């Protein structure tokens, strides 16, 4: 059997794996894009919000599971607690990050470059703080309270496992929720107004500071939940944020930075590209990172504003 | 510095900060505004009575927009006081001032380009829990063009339509004091006339208007009183008709040649 036939045969399975990875990228990418929308600023400490969500949920799930043997309804409940505690930790850290690293600079009218430096500093601080508080092991595995690789069903010859369903399922739910929130609620309209034209939004009675803070919280919750999912599949560590963070940033740019649906699509495309291209003959998983950025560069060459274009931002 | 035009009608001298009759809605007292080290306003004083239309005139860079932005809370004065409805408001941020009924239509309209006409109007009523259907009906009646463009994105409207949308959006916030910055900018004369007509109607419905304009003839035709700003200071003031008749105004802003005096 030639290698290309092999690739075709593995395609369905790889698409499912790509979807799982892409969902995590999308959730993180949304945080970059939301914050970029309201501040025209890349929050480079966002990857550490994701890491914090991983650790927060790790502690909670460890606490719940302990040495008990989990059965029945307790398993999905624990998963739910994991998602929620990840989201809460992420939201709290993002809120704090905005207060400490950004709001103070905004108040003093600092130039954009200062925000970037502040973000990098906050990122290093948070990842080292986590290393000091917990440990610097490359991965702390979640307790095994369910078989993550349990095969739920098959599509053709492709296996679909429990963890894949949990990750993709909760990502889809959260993205639909976010889309509704931004397009249908008053909070969402406030965020869009600040993103389109902040001074005018203030004239409408919108508190820009509060809106920015809430935007960080929403983005942080999504990244924190993603931290739990990623951690459940691969374990958590104080350095876990870096690679997914950079790739999610690439995904956000790919879809069109500032564009919410763009971040979702960008994440999914990047997830697929990584898996499918790595499975090609003579390529391999070690090329993953190269692939992500080659895809990014190629798409930006053709469409400099990303696939869907900058939309929330003040580009109009 | 301030020169008062001889007021044949025997009105009080309006710039004196001490004047604060019961009908004074807005009193700006000797404010100074700085952009870094540059003093954009060097002690500006004026007042607006309830129910009036007051025009701020002047060339580019005179400080008209800065004055208006300071009143609406977008800028903070470094010196001086602003009193609205008997309360000090200088230093209160814009998003809180709108609750007192100060609605600002900024220079260049600034409609939300990616929101529909309907959403833009909703944004104007953001400070309320729900939008007031009567207000919405009134705005759409006032500007039938907005009704035709209801589902269109703000950014796709023509300049005149955007100006109408910006004014309509401000009206959704139930203004008591409406600040308008250059509503005639870049618009065809017919559209300008239409918009000034509507401003008269808005004023007749009881809204006090503070208008910034470069189009002195239009503005003074509409305004009860006017002030002329030059490089951050008020240099001239008077009723609309007096200012229109003033030689210096005719020379500087209406482009008329006058014999050297």
Coordinates of C-alpha atoms in Angstrom, one line a residue:
Chain A
X1 CA 0.0 0.0 0.0
X2 CA 1.5 3.3 -1.0
X3 CA 1.8 6.1 1.5
X4 CA -0.8 8.3 -0.3
X5 CA -3.4 5.6 -0.1
X6 CA -2.6 5.4 3.5
X7 CA -3.3 9.1 3.9
X8 CA -6.7 8.8 2.3
X9 CA -7.6 5.8 4.4
X10 CA -6.6 7.7 7.6
X11 CA -8.4 10.8 6.5
X12 CA -11.7 10.4 8.5
X13 CA -9.8 9.6 11.7
X14 CA -7.4 12.5 11.2
X15 CA -10.3 14.9 10.6
X16 CA -11.7 14.0 13.9
X17 CA -8.4 14.5 15.7
X18 CA -8.0 17.8 13.8
X19 CA -11.4 18.9 15.0
X20 CA -10.4 18.1 18.6
X21 CA -7.2 20.2 18.4
X22 CA -8.9 22.9 16.4
X23 CA -11.7 23.3 19.0
X24 CA -9.1 24.0 21.7
X25 CA -7.3 26.5 19.4
X26 CA -10.6 28.2 18.6
X27 CA -11.5 28.7 22.3
X28 CA -8.2 30.3 23.1
X29 CA -8.2 32.3 19.8
X30 CA -11.5 33.9 20.8
X31 CA -9.8 35.5 23.8
X32 CA -7.1 37.1 21.6
X33 CA -9.7 38.3 19.2
X34 CA -12.2 39.7 21.8
X35 CA -9.5 41.7 23.5
X36 CA -8.0 42.9 20.3
X37 CA -11.5 44.1 19.3
X38 CA -11.9 46.4 22.3
X39 CA -8.3 47.4 22.9
X40 CA -6.5 46.9 19.5
X41 CA -3.9 45.1 21.5
X42 CA -2.7 41.5 21.5
X43 CA -2.9 40.1 25.0
X44 CA 0.3 38.0 25.0
X45 CA -0.4 36.8 28.6
X46 CA -3.6 35.1 27.3
X47 CA -1.7 31.8 27.0
X48 CA -1.1 31.9 30.8
X49 CA -4.9 32.4 31.4
X50 CA -5.3 29.1 29.6
X51 CA -2.6 27.5 31.8
X52 CA -4.3 28.9 34.9
X53 CA -7.6 27.4 33.8
X54 CA -5.8 24.1 33.5
X55 CA -4.3 24.2 37.0
X56 CA -7.5 25.5 38.6
X57 CA -9.6 22.7 37.2
X58 CA -6.8 20.2 38.0
X59 CA -6.9 21.2 41.6
X60 CA -10.7 21.0 41.7
X61 CA -11.0 17.7 39.9
X62 CA -8.2 16.2 42.1
X63 CA -10.1 17.4 45.1
X64 CA -13.3 15.8 44.0
X65 CA -11.8 12.5 42.8
X66 CA -9.2 11.9 45.5
X67 CA -8.8 8.2 45.9
X68 CA -12.4 7.5 45.3
X69 CA -13.6 5.3 42.5
X70 CA -15.9 7.3 40.3
X71 CA -19.0 5.7 38.9
X72 CA -22.3 6.6 37.2
X73 CA -23.5 10.2 37.2
X74 CA -20.5 11.4 39.3
X75 CA -18.3 11.1 36.2
X76 CA -20.1 13.6 34.0
X77 CA -20.7 15.8 37.0
X78 CA -17.0 15.9 37.6
X79 CA -16.3 16.8 34.0
X80 CA -18.8 19.6 34.3
X81 CA -17.1 20.8 37.5
X82 CA -13.8 20.7 35.6
X83 CA -15.1 22.8 32.8
X84 CA -16.7 25.3 35.2
X85 CA -13.7 25.6 37.5
X86 CA -11.4 26.0 34.5
X87 CA -13.6 28.7 33.2
X88 CA -13.9 30.4 36.6
X89 CA -10.1 30.4 37.2
X90 CA -9.5 31.6 33.7
X91 CA -12.0 34.4 34.1
X92 CA -10.6 35.5 37.5
X93 CA -7.0 35.5 36.3
X94 CA -7.9 37.4 33.1
X95 CA -9.8 40.0 35.2
X96 CA -6.8 40.4 37.5
X97 CA -4.4 40.6 34.6
X98 CA -6.4 43.4 33.0
X99 CA -6.6 45.3 36.3
X100 CA -2.9 45.0 37.0
X101 CA -1.1 44.8 33.7
X102 CA -3.3 46.9 31.4
X103 CA -5.7 49.2 33.2
X104 CA -2.9 51.1 35.1
X105 CA -1.1 51.7 31.8
X106 CA -4.3 52.8 30.1
X107 CA -4.9 55.3 32.9
X108 CA -1.5 56.8 32.4
X109 CA -1.9 57.0 28.7
X110 CA 1.1 54.8 28.0
X111 CA 2.1 54.0 24.4
X112 CA 1.1 50.7 22.8
X113 CA 4.5 49.3 23.1
X114 CA 4.3 49.5 26.9
X115 CA 1.3 47.2 26.9
X116 CA 3.2 44.6 24.9
X117 CA 6.1 44.7 27.4
X118 CA 3.6 44.5 30.3
X119 CA 1.9 41.5 28.6
X120 CA 5.2 39.6 28.2
X121 CA 6.1 40.4 31.8
X122 CA 2.8 39.2 33.1
X123 CA 3.1 36.1 31.0
X124 CA 6.5 35.2 32.5
X125 CA 5.4 36.0 36.0
X126 CA 2.3 33.9 35.8
X127 CA 4.0 30.8 34.3
X128 CA 6.8 31.0 36.9
X129 CA 4.3 31.6 39.7
X130 CA 2.5 28.4 38.7
X131 CA 5.8 26.6 38.6
X132 CA 6.7 27.8 42.1
X133 CA 3.2 27.2 43.6
X134 CA 2.8 23.7 42.1
X135 CA 5.8 22.1 40.4
X136 CA 7.8 22.3 37.3
X137 CA 7.0 18.9 36.0
X138 CA 6.4 18.7 32.2
X139 CA 3.0 17.2 32.8
X140 CA 0.7 16.6 35.7
X141 CA -1.9 14.1 34.6
X142 CA -5.4 14.5 35.8
X143 CA -6.6 11.6 37.9
X144 CA -8.1 8.9 35.8
X145 CA -11.8 9.0 36.8
X146 CA -12.9 7.9 33.4
X147 CA -11.4 6.3 30.3
X148 CA -10.8 9.3 28.1
X149 CA -10.0 7.0 25.2
X150 CA -13.2 5.0 25.5
X151 CA -14.6 4.5 22.0
X152 CA -18.1 5.9 21.8
X153 CA -18.9 5.2 18.2
X154 CA -17.4 4.9 14.7
X155 CA -17.9 7.0 11.7
X156 CA -16.8 4.7 8.8
X157 CA -13.6 3.3 10.1
X158 CA -12.8 6.3 12.3
X159 CA -13.1 5.9 16.0
X160 CA -14.6 8.6 18.1
X161 CA -13.5 8.7 21.7
X162 CA -15.2 10.1 24.8
X163 CA -12.6 12.9 25.2
X164 CA -13.1 14.0 21.6
X165 CA -16.8 14.3 22.1
X166 CA -16.4 16.2 25.3
X167 CA -13.9 18.7 23.9
X168 CA -15.7 19.3 20.6
X169 CA -19.2 19.3 22.2
X170 CA -18.4 21.8 24.9
X171 CA -16.5 24.0 22.5
X172 CA -19.4 24.1 20.2
X173 CA -21.8 24.9 23.0
X174 CA -19.5 27.7 24.3
X175 CA -19.1 29.2 20.8
X176 CA -22.8 29.3 20.2
X177 CA -23.3 30.9 23.6
X178 CA -20.6 33.5 22.8
X179 CA -22.1 34.3 19.4
X180 CA -25.5 34.8 21.0
X181 CA -24.0 36.9 23.8
X182 CA -22.2 39.2 21.4
X183 CA -25.0 39.6 18.9
X184 CA -28.1 39.5 21.0
X185 CA -27.5 40.9 24.5
X186 CA -26.9 44.4 25.8
X187 CA -23.5 43.5 27.1
X188 CA -22.6 42.2 23.6
X189 CA -23.8 45.4 22.0
X190 CA -21.7 47.3 24.4
X191 CA -18.6 45.2 23.5
X192 CA -19.3 45.7 19.8
X193 CA -19.8 49.4 20.2
X194 CA -16.5 49.8 22.1
X195 CA -14.8 47.7 19.4
X196 CA -16.1 49.9 16.6
X197 CA -15.7 53.3 18.1
X198 CA -14.8 53.6 21.8
X199 CA -15.1 57.4 22.3
X200 CA -18.5 57.3 20.7
X201 CA -19.6 54.3 22.7
X202 CA -18.8 56.4 25.9
X203 CA -21.1 59.1 24.5
X204 CA -23.9 56.5 24.4
X205 CA -23.4 55.9 28.1
X206 CA -21.2 52.8 27.9
X207 CA -18.5 52.5 30.6
X208 CA -15.5 51.6 28.5
X209 CA -13.4 50.4 31.5
X210 CA -16.1 48.0 32.6
X211 CA -16.7 46.8 29.1
X212 CA -13.0 46.0 28.6
X213 CA -12.9 44.3 31.9
X214 CA -15.9 42.1 31.0
X215 CA -14.4 41.3 27.7
X216 CA -11.3 40.0 29.4
X217 CA -13.5 37.9 31.7
X218 CA -15.4 36.3 28.8
X219 CA -12.2 35.5 26.9
X220 CA -10.6 34.2 30.1
X221 CA -13.5 31.9 30.8
X222 CA -13.3 30.4 27.3
X223 CA -9.5 29.9 27.6
X224 CA -9.8 28.5 31.1
X225 CA -12.3 25.9 29.9
X226 CA -10.0 25.0 27.1
X227 CA -7.3 24.6 29.7
X228 CA -9.3 21.9 31.4
X229 CA -10.0 20.1 28.1
X230 CA -6.4 20.2 27.0
X231 CA -5.2 19.2 30.5
X232 CA -7.6 16.3 30.6
X233 CA -6.2 15.0 27.4
X234 CA -2.5 15.8 27.9
X235 CA -1.9 16.9 31.5
X236 CA -1.1 20.3 32.9
X237 CA 2.2 22.1 33.4
X238 CA 3.3 25.6 34.0
X239 CA 4.6 25.8 30.5
X240 CA 1.6 24.3 28.8
X241 CA 0.3 27.7 27.6
X242 CA 3.1 28.6 25.3
X243 CA 2.6 26.4 22.2
X244 CA -1.2 26.3 22.2
X245 CA -1.2 30.1 22.9
X246 CA 1.0 31.0 20.0
X247 CA -0.9 28.7 17.7
X248 CA -4.3 30.1 18.9
X249 CA -2.9 33.6 18.2
X250 CA -2.0 32.4 14.7
X251 CA -5.5 31.0 14.4
X252 CA -7.0 34.4 15.4
X253 CA -4.9 36.2 12.8
X254 CA -5.7 33.6 10.3
X255 CA -9.5 34.1 10.7
X256 CA -9.1 37.9 10.9
X257 CA -8.0 39.4 14.2
X258 CA -10.9 41.1 16.0
X259 CA -13.4 38.9 14.2
X260 CA -15.2 36.4 16.5
X261 CA -16.4 34.0 13.8
X262 CA -13.0 34.3 12.2
X263 CA -11.3 33.1 15.4
X264 CA -13.6 30.1 15.5
X265 CA -12.9 29.2 11.8
X266 CA -9.2 30.0 12.1
X267 CA -8.8 27.6 15.0
X268 CA -10.6 24.8 13.2
X269 CA -8.7 25.3 10.0
X270 CA -5.4 25.3 11.8
X271 CA -6.3 22.1 13.7
X272 CA -7.1 20.4 10.4
X273 CA -4.1 21.7 8.6
X274 CA -1.7 20.5 11.3
X275 CA -3.1 16.9 11.4
X276 CA -3.8 16.5 7.7
X277 CA -0.5 17.9 6.5
X278 CA 1.5 16.1 9.1
X279 CA 0.0 12.8 7.9
X280 CA 1.2 13.4 4.4
X281 CA 3.9 11.1 3.1
X282 CA 7.4 12.2 4.1
X283 CA 6.0 14.7 6.6
X284 CA 5.4 13.8 10.3
X285 CA 4.1 15.1 13.6
X286 CA 7.4 16.8 14.3
X287 CA 6.5 19.3 11.5
X288 CA 3.3 20.4 13.3
X289 CA 4.6 23.8 14.4
X290 CA 6.2 24.5 11.1
X291 CA 2.9 23.7 9.3
X292 CA 0.9 26.0 11.5
X293 CA 3.0 29.0 10.7
X294 CA 3.5 28.2 7.0
X295 CA -0.3 28.0 6.7
X296 CA -0.5 31.4 8.5
X297 CA 2.1 33.0 6.3
X298 CA 0.5 31.6 3.1
X299 CA -3.0 32.8 4.0
X300 CA -1.8 36.2 5.0
X301 CA 0.1 36.6 1.7
X302 CA -3.2 36.1 -0.1
X303 CA -5.5 37.8 2.4
X304 CA -3.6 40.2 4.7
X305 CA -6.6 40.8 6.9
X306 CA -7.3 37.1 7.5
X307 CA -10.0 34.9 6.1
X308 CA -13.0 36.8 7.3
X309 CA -11.2 40.1 7.7
X310 CA -11.0 42.4 10.7
X311 CA -14.6 43.0 11.6
X312 CA -15.0 44.0 15.2
X313 CA -12.1 46.4 15.1
X314 CA -11.9 50.0 14.0
X315 CA -10.8 49.0 10.5
X316 CA -13.8 50.5 8.8
Chain B
X1 CA -10.4 90.2 26.1
X2 CA -14.0 89.6 25.3
X3 CA -15.8 92.2 23.3
X4 CA -19.5 92.5 23.6
X5 CA -21.4 93.7 20.7
X6 CA -23.6 96.6 21.6
X7 CA -26.8 95.0 22.4
X8 CA -29.6 97.3 21.5
X9 CA -32.1 95.0 23.2
X10 CA -30.5 95.8 26.5
X11 CA -29.7 92.2 27.5
X12 CA -27.4 91.4 30.3
X13 CA -23.7 90.9 29.5
X14 CA -23.7 87.1 29.1
X15 CA -20.1 86.3 29.7
X16 CA -19.8 87.5 33.2
X17 CA -19.6 84.3 35.3
X18 CA -21.7 85.9 38.0
X19 CA -24.7 85.8 35.7
X20 CA -26.4 82.6 36.5
X21 CA -30.1 83.3 36.1
X22 CA -32.6 80.6 37.0
X23 CA -33.0 79.7 33.4
X24 CA -29.2 79.0 32.8
X25 CA -28.9 75.4 31.9
X26 CA -25.2 75.3 31.2
X27 CA -22.6 77.7 32.5
X28 CA -19.0 77.4 31.4
X29 CA -16.7 79.4 33.6
X30 CA -13.2 80.3 32.6
X31 CA -12.2 76.8 31.5
X32 CA -8.7 75.9 30.4
X33 CA -8.0 72.7 28.5
X34 CA -4.6 71.3 27.7
X35 CA -3.4 68.7 25.3
X36 CA 0.0 67.9 26.9
X37 CA 1.7 71.2 27.1
X38 CA -0.5 72.9 24.5
X39 CA -3.2 75.1 25.9
X40 CA -6.2 74.5 23.6
X41 CA -8.6 76.6 25.6
X42 CA -7.3 79.6 27.5
X43 CA -10.1 80.6 29.8
X44 CA -13.4 80.2 27.9
X45 CA -16.6 81.4 29.5
X46 CA -20.1 81.2 28.1
X47 CA -23.6 80.1 29.1
X48 CA -26.6 78.5 27.5
X49 CA -30.1 79.2 28.8
X50 CA -32.7 76.6 28.9
X51 CA -34.5 76.4 25.5
X52 CA -31.9 78.4 23.6
X53 CA -29.9 77.5 20.5
X54 CA -26.4 78.8 21.1
X55 CA -23.7 78.7 18.3
X56 CA -20.0 78.5 18.8
X57 CA -18.2 79.8 15.8
X58 CA -14.7 80.0 14.7
X59 CA -12.0 78.8 12.3
X60 CA -10.3 75.5 12.3
X61 CA -8.3 75.0 15.5
X62 CA -10.0 77.8 17.4
X63 CA -11.2 75.4 20.1
X64 CA -14.8 74.9 19.2
X65 CA -14.7 71.1 19.2
X66 CA -12.5 71.1 22.3
X67 CA -15.0 73.2 24.1
X68 CA -17.8 70.9 23.2
X69 CA -15.9 67.8 24.1
X70 CA -15.1 69.3 27.5
X71 CA -18.8 70.0 28.1
X72 CA -19.8 66.4 27.2
X73 CA -17.1 65.0 29.4
X74 CA -14.8 63.6 26.7
X75 CA -12.1 66.0 28.0
X76 CA -11.3 67.3 31.4
X77 CA -10.6 71.0 32.0
X78 CA -7.4 71.7 33.9
X79 CA -8.9 74.9 35.3
X80 CA -12.3 76.4 35.6
X81 CA -15.8 75.1 36.2
X82 CA -18.7 73.8 34.3
X83 CA -22.1 73.9 35.9
X84 CA -25.2 72.1 34.4
X85 CA -28.6 72.5 35.9
X86 CA -27.0 73.9 39.0
X87 CA -24.5 71.1 39.5
X88 CA -20.7 71.0 38.9
X89 CA -20.1 68.5 36.1
X90 CA -16.5 69.1 35.1
X91 CA -14.5 66.0 35.5
X92 CA -17.5 63.7 35.3
X93 CA -16.8 61.2 32.5
X94 CA -19.0 61.2 29.3
X95 CA -20.7 57.9 30.0
X96 CA -22.1 59.3 33.2
X97 CA -23.0 62.7 31.9
X98 CA -25.4 61.3 29.3
X99 CA -27.6 60.2 32.3
X100 CA -28.1 63.9 33.0
X101 CA -29.5 64.4 29.5
X102 CA -26.3 65.8 27.8
X103 CA -26.2 64.1 24.4
X104 CA -23.3 64.8 22.0
X105 CA -23.4 64.3 18.3
X106 CA -19.6 64.3 17.6
X107 CA -17.8 65.8 14.7
X108 CA -17.7 63.5 11.7
X109 CA -21.0 61.9 12.9
X110 CA -19.3 58.7 14.1
X111 CA -22.2 56.3 13.5
X112 CA -21.3 52.7 14.2
X113 CA -20.3 51.5 10.7
X114 CA -20.9 47.8 11.3
X115 CA -24.2 48.2 13.0
X116 CA -27.6 48.6 11.2
X117 CA -29.5 51.8 11.4
X118 CA -31.8 50.1 13.9
X119 CA -28.9 49.0 16.1
X120 CA -27.4 52.5 15.9
X121 CA -30.6 54.0 17.2
X122 CA -30.8 51.4 19.9
X123 CA -27.2 52.4 21.0
X124 CA -28.5 55.9 21.5
X125 CA -30.9 54.6 24.1
X126 CA -28.3 52.4 25.7
X127 CA -28.6 54.1 29.1
X128 CA -32.2 53.0 29.3
X129 CA -33.4 49.4 30.1
X130 CA -35.6 49.4 27.1
X131 CA -35.9 51.7 24.1
X132 CA -38.8 54.1 24.1
X133 CA -41.0 53.2 21.2
X134 CA -42.5 56.7 21.0
X135 CA -38.9 58.2 20.7
X136 CA -38.1 55.7 18.0
X137 CA -41.3 56.5 16.1
X138 CA -40.6 60.2 16.4
X139 CA -37.1 59.9 15.1
X140 CA -38.2 57.8 12.1
X141 CA -40.9 60.3 11.4
X142 CA -38.4 63.1 11.6
X143 CA -36.0 61.3 9.3
X144 CA -38.0 59.1 6.9
X145 CA -34.7 58.2 5.1
X146 CA -33.7 56.3 8.2
X147 CA -36.8 54.2 8.0
X148 CA -36.0 53.3 4.4
X149 CA -32.5 52.3 5.4
X150 CA -33.5 50.6 8.6
X151 CA -31.7 47.3 8.1
X152 CA -28.7 48.8 6.3
X153 CA -25.3 49.1 8.0
X154 CA -24.4 52.6 9.2
X155 CA -21.2 52.6 7.2
X156 CA -23.1 52.2 3.9
X157 CA -25.2 55.4 4.4
X158 CA -24.4 58.7 2.6
X159 CA -23.0 61.6 4.6
X160 CA -26.3 63.3 5.0
X161 CA -28.0 60.1 6.1
X162 CA -25.2 59.4 8.6
X163 CA -25.7 62.9 10.0
X164 CA -29.4 62.2 10.4
X165 CA -28.6 58.9 12.0
X166 CA -26.2 60.5 14.4
X167 CA -28.8 63.1 15.4
X168 CA -31.5 60.5 15.6
X169 CA -29.3 58.4 17.8
X170 CA -28.7 61.3 20.1
X171 CA -32.4 61.9 20.4
X172 CA -33.0 58.3 21.5
X173 CA -31.1 59.3 24.6
X174 CA -33.7 61.9 25.5
X175 CA -31.5 64.9 25.5
X176 CA -32.1 68.0 27.6
X177 CA -29.0 69.6 26.2
X178 CA -28.0 68.5 22.7
X179 CA -24.4 69.2 21.6
X180 CA -23.9 69.2 17.8
X181 CA -20.4 69.4 16.3
X182 CA -20.4 70.6 12.7
X183 CA -23.6 69.0 11.5
X184 CA -23.2 70.7 8.1
X185 CA -19.7 69.4 7.4
X186 CA -19.3 67.9 3.9
X187 CA -23.0 68.0 3.1
X188 CA -24.8 69.4 0.1
X189 CA -26.5 72.8 0.7
X190 CA -29.9 71.3 0.4
X191 CA -29.2 68.6 2.9
X192 CA -27.7 71.2 5.3
X193 CA -30.9 73.3 5.0
X194 CA -33.0 70.2 5.7
X195 CA -30.9 69.4 8.8
X196 CA -31.1 72.9 10.2
X197 CA -34.8 72.9 9.7
X198 CA -35.0 69.7 11.8
X199 CA -32.7 71.3 14.4
X200 CA -35.2 74.1 14.7
X201 CA -38.0 71.5 15.3
X202 CA -36.0 69.7 17.9
X203 CA -35.4 73.0 19.7
X204 CA -39.1 73.8 19.5
X205 CA -39.8 70.5 21.2
X206 CA -37.9 71.8 24.2
X207 CA -34.4 70.7 23.7
X208 CA -31.6 73.2 24.4
X209 CA -28.9 73.1 21.6
X210 CA -25.3 74.0 21.7
X211 CA -24.1 74.1 18.1
X212 CA -20.5 74.2 16.8
X213 CA -20.3 75.4 13.2
X214 CA -17.9 76.8 10.7
X215 CA -20.9 77.6 8.5
X216 CA -21.5 80.9 10.3
X217 CA -24.4 82.1 8.1
X218 CA -26.5 78.9 8.6
X219 CA -25.7 78.7 12.3
X220 CA -26.4 82.3 13.1
X221 CA -29.6 82.2 11.1
X222 CA -30.8 79.5 13.5
X223 CA -29.1 80.5 16.8
X224 CA -30.5 82.8 19.5
X225 CA -27.0 83.7 20.5
X226 CA -23.5 83.0 19.3
X227 CA -19.9 83.2 20.5
X228 CA -16.9 83.5 18.3
X229 CA -13.7 81.6 19.3
X230 CA -10.2 82.4 18.2
X231 CA -7.2 80.4 19.2
X232 CA -8.7 79.2 22.4
X233 CA -10.5 82.4 23.5
X234 CA -13.9 83.9 23.0
X235 CA -13.4 87.2 21.1
X236 CA -17.0 88.1 20.2
X237 CA -20.5 87.4 21.3
X238 CA -24.0 88.5 20.7
X239 CA -27.4 87.5 19.4
X240 CA -27.5 85.6 16.2
X241 CA -28.8 88.6 14.2
X242 CA -26.3 91.0 15.7
X243 CA -23.4 88.7 14.9
X244 CA -24.7 88.2 11.4
X245 CA -24.6 91.9 10.9
X246 CA -21.2 92.4 12.4
X247 CA -18.6 93.4 9.9
X248 CA -15.8 91.3 11.4
X249 CA -18.0 88.2 11.2
X250 CA -19.0 89.0 7.6
X251 CA -15.3 89.5 6.7
X252 CA -13.9 86.5 8.5
X253 CA -16.6 83.8 8.1
X254 CA -18.9 84.9 5.4
X255 CA -16.1 85.8 3.0
X256 CA -17.4 89.2 2.3
X257 CA -15.1 92.0 1.4
X258 CA -15.5 95.1 3.5
X259 CA -14.0 98.5 3.1
X260 CA -11.0 99.1 5.4
X261 CA -12.2 100.8 8.4

